[in-house]
Amino acid sequence: MTDSDAGVTAEGARPSRSGRGGKRERLVRAAVQVFHEQGVEKTTLGDIARAAEVPLGNVYYYFKAKDQLVEAAVDAHCEQLDTLTARLDTVPDPAARLKALVAGWVDQRETAARFGCPFGTLVTELDKRDDGLDRDAAKVMRALLDWVESQFAQLGRPDAADLAVELVAAYQGMSLLTNTLRDPGLMAAQGARLTSWIDGIAEQ
């Protein structure tokens, strides 16, 4: 998810040669983006090298195999989530923080319509593997759930854990439907519903 969409994902402009950090950082950003757009299995190291504008031979200096880039991409999602939640934590009201989270998801509705949730799609794909990367990805999703739970707890809800699962599951569901139906309007409508739902909980 990206810093902007909480989904847990680095989409947007492709990495360029100038002002975009070192080669390793560019490769990781490119991996996050290309894995989201193409899926892990369909992506080659050459695809990532082209997206990062790094010679293929240089990729092996930093990453000996694609799985190492997958692991780095999961770490990048974790870092982006940390950055996002730290920024949201500067908002004084927990309900406003949750609504800002939802607004970030909705802002990425066009991308979701094309490719789905950046992190949710990666988690789903890694779940079919048995190499430990699935468990690493699960930790990022757990971190999101824990943060959302803490917001509901600050609203005084004894069922904060259940509400956190409901909110994150609603996001994953609307991302899946938005992608399946190629309808960004669906995410906008569901985002508005979730915002009203949060308001209702805060008023109780």
Short mmCIF file of C-alpha atoms in Angstrom, two decimals:
data_model
loop_
_atom_site.label_atom_id
_atom_site.label_comp_id
_atom_site.label_asym_id
_atom_site.label_seq_id
_atom_site.Cartn_x
_atom_site.Cartn_y
_atom_site.Cartn_z
CA MET A 1 0.00 0.00 0.00
CA THR A 2 1.27 3.38 -0.87
CA ASP A 3 1.75 6.44 1.28
CA SER A 4 -1.29 7.91 -0.50
CA ASP A 5 -3.66 4.95 -0.58
CA ALA A 6 -2.78 2.96 2.52
CA GLY A 7 -2.87 -0.07 0.54
CA VAL A 8 -0.91 -1.10 1.64
CA THR A 9 1.60 0.25 -2.17
CA ALA A 10 4.44 2.88 -5.06
CA GLU A 11 2.30 3.70 -7.99
CA GLY A 12 2.16 6.81 -10.14
CA ALA A 13 5.00 8.14 -12.23
CA ARG A 14 7.63 5.61 -13.22
CA PRO A 15 11.06 6.02 -11.65
CA SER A 16 13.35 8.22 -13.68
CA ARG A 17 17.09 8.69 -13.72
CA SER A 18 17.17 12.14 -12.15
CA GLY A 19 16.16 13.00 -8.61
CA ARG A 20 14.83 9.54 -7.81
CA GLY A 21 17.49 8.14 -5.49
CA GLY A 22 20.01 5.37 -6.04
CA LYS A 23 19.64 2.36 -8.29
CA ARG A 24 18.53 0.03 -5.52
CA GLU A 25 15.77 2.40 -4.42
CA ARG A 26 14.64 2.84 -8.01
CA LEU A 27 14.54 -0.92 -8.50
CA VAL A 28 12.42 -1.41 -5.37
CA ARG A 29 9.98 1.34 -6.39
CA ALA A 30 9.75 -0.17 -9.85
CA ALA A 31 9.21 -3.65 -8.41
CA VAL A 32 6.30 -2.42 -6.26
CA GLN A 33 4.71 -0.80 -9.29
CA VAL A 34 5.28 -3.60 -11.80
CA PHE A 35 4.22 -6.34 -9.38
CA HIS A 36 1.00 -4.38 -8.88
CA GLU A 37 0.37 -3.92 -12.59
CA GLN A 38 1.45 -7.35 -13.85
CA GLY A 39 1.56 -9.66 -10.84
CA VAL A 40 4.64 -11.34 -9.42
CA GLU A 41 4.57 -14.45 -11.57
CA LYS A 42 4.32 -12.57 -14.88
CA THR A 43 7.02 -10.07 -13.98
CA THR A 44 10.63 -10.64 -14.98
CA LEU A 45 13.75 -8.94 -13.71
CA GLY A 46 13.98 -7.36 -17.15
CA ASP A 47 10.56 -5.75 -16.68
CA ILE A 48 11.67 -4.23 -13.41
CA ALA A 49 15.00 -3.08 -14.84
CA ARG A 50 13.20 -1.32 -17.71
CA ALA A 51 10.72 0.37 -15.36
CA ALA A 52 13.58 1.54 -13.13
CA GLU A 53 15.69 2.57 -16.13
CA VAL A 54 18.55 0.46 -14.80
CA PRO A 55 20.62 -1.92 -16.97
CA LEU A 56 19.59 -5.51 -16.39
CA GLY A 57 23.13 -6.49 -15.47
CA ASN A 58 23.06 -4.00 -12.59
CA VAL A 59 19.98 -5.65 -11.09
CA TYR A 60 22.02 -8.70 -10.09
CA TYR A 61 24.41 -6.50 -8.11
CA TYR A 62 21.56 -5.66 -5.72
CA PHE A 63 19.20 -8.63 -6.10
CA LYS A 64 20.33 -12.13 -7.02
CA ALA A 65 16.80 -13.39 -7.66
CA LYS A 66 13.30 -12.06 -8.18
CA ASP A 67 12.21 -13.32 -4.77
CA GLN A 68 14.64 -10.89 -3.16
CA LEU A 69 12.87 -8.07 -4.99
CA VAL A 70 9.51 -9.42 -3.83
CA GLU A 71 10.79 -9.31 -0.25
CA ALA A 72 12.06 -5.76 -0.79
CA ALA A 73 8.69 -4.76 -2.22
CA VAL A 74 6.90 -6.10 0.88
CA ASP A 75 9.33 -4.12 3.05
CA ALA A 76 8.57 -1.02 0.97
CA HIS A 77 4.84 -1.46 1.57
CA CYS A 78 5.56 -1.69 5.29
CA GLU A 79 7.61 1.51 5.22
CA GLN A 80 4.90 3.30 3.23
CA LEU A 81 2.27 2.22 5.74
CA ASP A 82 4.44 3.50 8.60
CA THR A 83 4.82 6.83 6.82
CA LEU A 84 1.09 7.06 6.15
CA THR A 85 -0.02 6.24 9.69
CA ALA A 86 2.57 8.61 11.17
CA ARG A 87 1.12 11.40 9.03
CA LEU A 88 -2.45 10.48 9.94
CA ASP A 89 -1.50 10.41 13.62
CA THR A 90 -0.91 14.18 13.42
CA VAL A 91 -4.67 14.61 12.93
CA PRO A 92 -6.10 15.23 16.42
CA ASP A 93 -9.36 13.28 16.08
CA PRO A 94 -9.40 9.47 15.57
CA ALA A 95 -12.60 9.57 13.50
CA ALA A 96 -11.01 12.17 11.23
CA ARG A 97 -7.94 9.94 10.89
CA LEU A 98 -10.09 7.02 9.79
CA LYS A 99 -12.00 9.18 7.32
CA ALA A 100 -8.70 10.48 5.92
CA LEU A 101 -7.60 6.87 5.44
CA VAL A 102 -10.79 6.13 3.51
CA ALA A 103 -10.37 9.31 1.45
CA GLY A 104 -6.87 8.17 0.47
CA TRP A 105 -8.27 4.87 -0.73
CA VAL A 106 -10.96 6.60 -2.76
CA ASP A 107 -8.41 8.98 -4.29
CA GLN A 108 -6.76 5.92 -5.87
CA ARG A 109 -9.99 4.59 -7.40
CA GLU A 110 -8.81 4.93 -11.01
CA THR A 111 -5.74 2.83 -10.26
CA ALA A 112 -7.84 0.35 -8.29
CA ALA A 113 -10.18 -0.01 -11.27
CA ARG A 114 -7.24 -0.96 -13.48
CA PHE A 115 -5.11 -3.07 -11.16
CA GLY A 116 -6.86 -3.58 -7.81
CA CYS A 117 -5.48 -2.79 -4.36
CA PRO A 118 -1.67 -2.51 -4.57
CA PHE A 119 -1.04 -4.53 -1.45
CA GLY A 120 -4.13 -6.72 -1.42
CA THR A 121 -3.34 -8.14 -4.84
CA LEU A 122 0.24 -8.87 -3.75
CA VAL A 123 -0.90 -10.59 -0.55
CA THR A 124 -3.35 -12.75 -2.50
CA GLU A 125 -0.65 -13.83 -4.91
CA LEU A 126 1.93 -14.54 -2.21
CA ASP A 127 -0.61 -16.56 -0.24
CA LYS A 128 -0.30 -19.30 -2.87
CA ARG A 129 3.39 -19.69 -2.05
CA ASP A 130 5.07 -21.57 0.78
CA ASP A 131 8.36 -19.73 1.12
CA GLY A 132 7.69 -17.39 4.04
CA LEU A 133 6.93 -14.32 1.96
CA ASP A 134 3.24 -14.87 2.58
CA ARG A 135 3.84 -14.53 6.32
CA ASP A 136 5.93 -11.40 5.81
CA ALA A 137 3.11 -9.84 3.79
CA ALA A 138 0.58 -10.81 6.46
CA LYS A 139 2.54 -8.75 8.99
CA VAL A 140 1.91 -5.60 6.93
CA MET A 141 -1.82 -6.28 6.81
CA ARG A 142 -1.79 -6.95 10.54
CA ALA A 143 -0.05 -3.60 11.11
CA LEU A 144 -2.84 -1.83 9.21
CA LEU A 145 -5.49 -3.67 11.22
CA ASP A 146 -3.74 -2.81 14.49
CA TRP A 147 -3.59 0.89 13.59
CA VAL A 148 -7.26 0.99 12.59
CA GLU A 149 -8.18 -0.87 15.77
CA SER A 150 -6.33 1.71 17.85
CA GLN A 151 -8.42 4.49 16.28
CA PHE A 152 -11.69 2.78 17.15
CA ALA A 153 -10.36 2.09 20.66
CA GLN A 154 -9.68 5.80 21.06
CA LEU A 155 -13.33 6.37 20.15
CA GLY A 156 -14.17 4.26 23.19
CA ARG A 157 -15.36 1.21 21.30
CA PRO A 158 -14.97 -2.11 23.15
CA ASP A 159 -15.45 -3.86 19.79
CA ALA A 160 -12.55 -1.97 18.19
CA ALA A 161 -10.92 -5.13 16.83
CA ASP A 162 -14.12 -6.24 15.08
CA LEU A 163 -14.68 -2.77 13.65
CA ALA A 164 -11.11 -2.69 12.32
CA VAL A 165 -11.65 -5.97 10.48
CA GLU A 166 -14.94 -4.66 9.11
CA LEU A 167 -13.34 -1.48 7.75
CA VAL A 168 -10.29 -3.12 6.18
CA ALA A 169 -12.40 -5.95 4.76
CA ALA A 170 -14.80 -3.39 3.28
CA TYR A 171 -11.86 -1.68 1.57
CA GLN A 172 -10.51 -4.92 0.17
CA GLY A 173 -13.97 -5.89 -1.03
CA MET A 174 -14.64 -2.60 -2.75
CA SER A 175 -11.19 -2.69 -4.34
CA LEU A 176 -11.88 -6.15 -5.72
CA LEU A 177 -15.28 -5.15 -7.12
CA THR A 178 -13.93 -1.87 -8.50
CA ASN A 179 -11.21 -3.81 -10.30
CA THR A 180 -13.49 -6.61 -11.47
CA LEU A 181 -16.15 -4.26 -12.82
CA ARG A 182 -13.63 -1.59 -13.92
CA ASP A 183 -15.86 0.94 -12.18
CA PRO A 184 -14.08 3.64 -10.10
CA GLY A 185 -17.45 5.10 -9.23
CA LEU A 186 -18.17 2.03 -7.14
CA MET A 187 -15.24 2.83 -4.87
CA ALA A 188 -16.32 6.45 -4.57
CA ALA A 189 -19.82 5.39 -3.54
CA GLN A 190 -18.59 2.81 -1.05
CA GLY A 191 -16.06 5.27 0.32
CA ALA A 192 -18.89 7.72 1.04
CA ARG A 193 -20.80 4.95 2.79
CA LEU A 194 -17.79 4.09 4.95
CA THR A 195 -17.31 7.76 5.85
CA SER A 196 -20.93 7.97 7.02
CA TRP A 197 -20.46 4.72 8.94
CA ILE A 198 -17.43 6.15 10.76
CA ASP A 199 -19.39 9.31 11.60
CA GLY A 200 -22.17 7.20 13.04
CA ILE A 201 -19.78 5.25 15.23
CA ALA A 202 -18.10 8.45 16.46
CA GLU A 203 -21.49 9.89 17.46
CA GLN A 204 -22.52 6.88 19.53
#
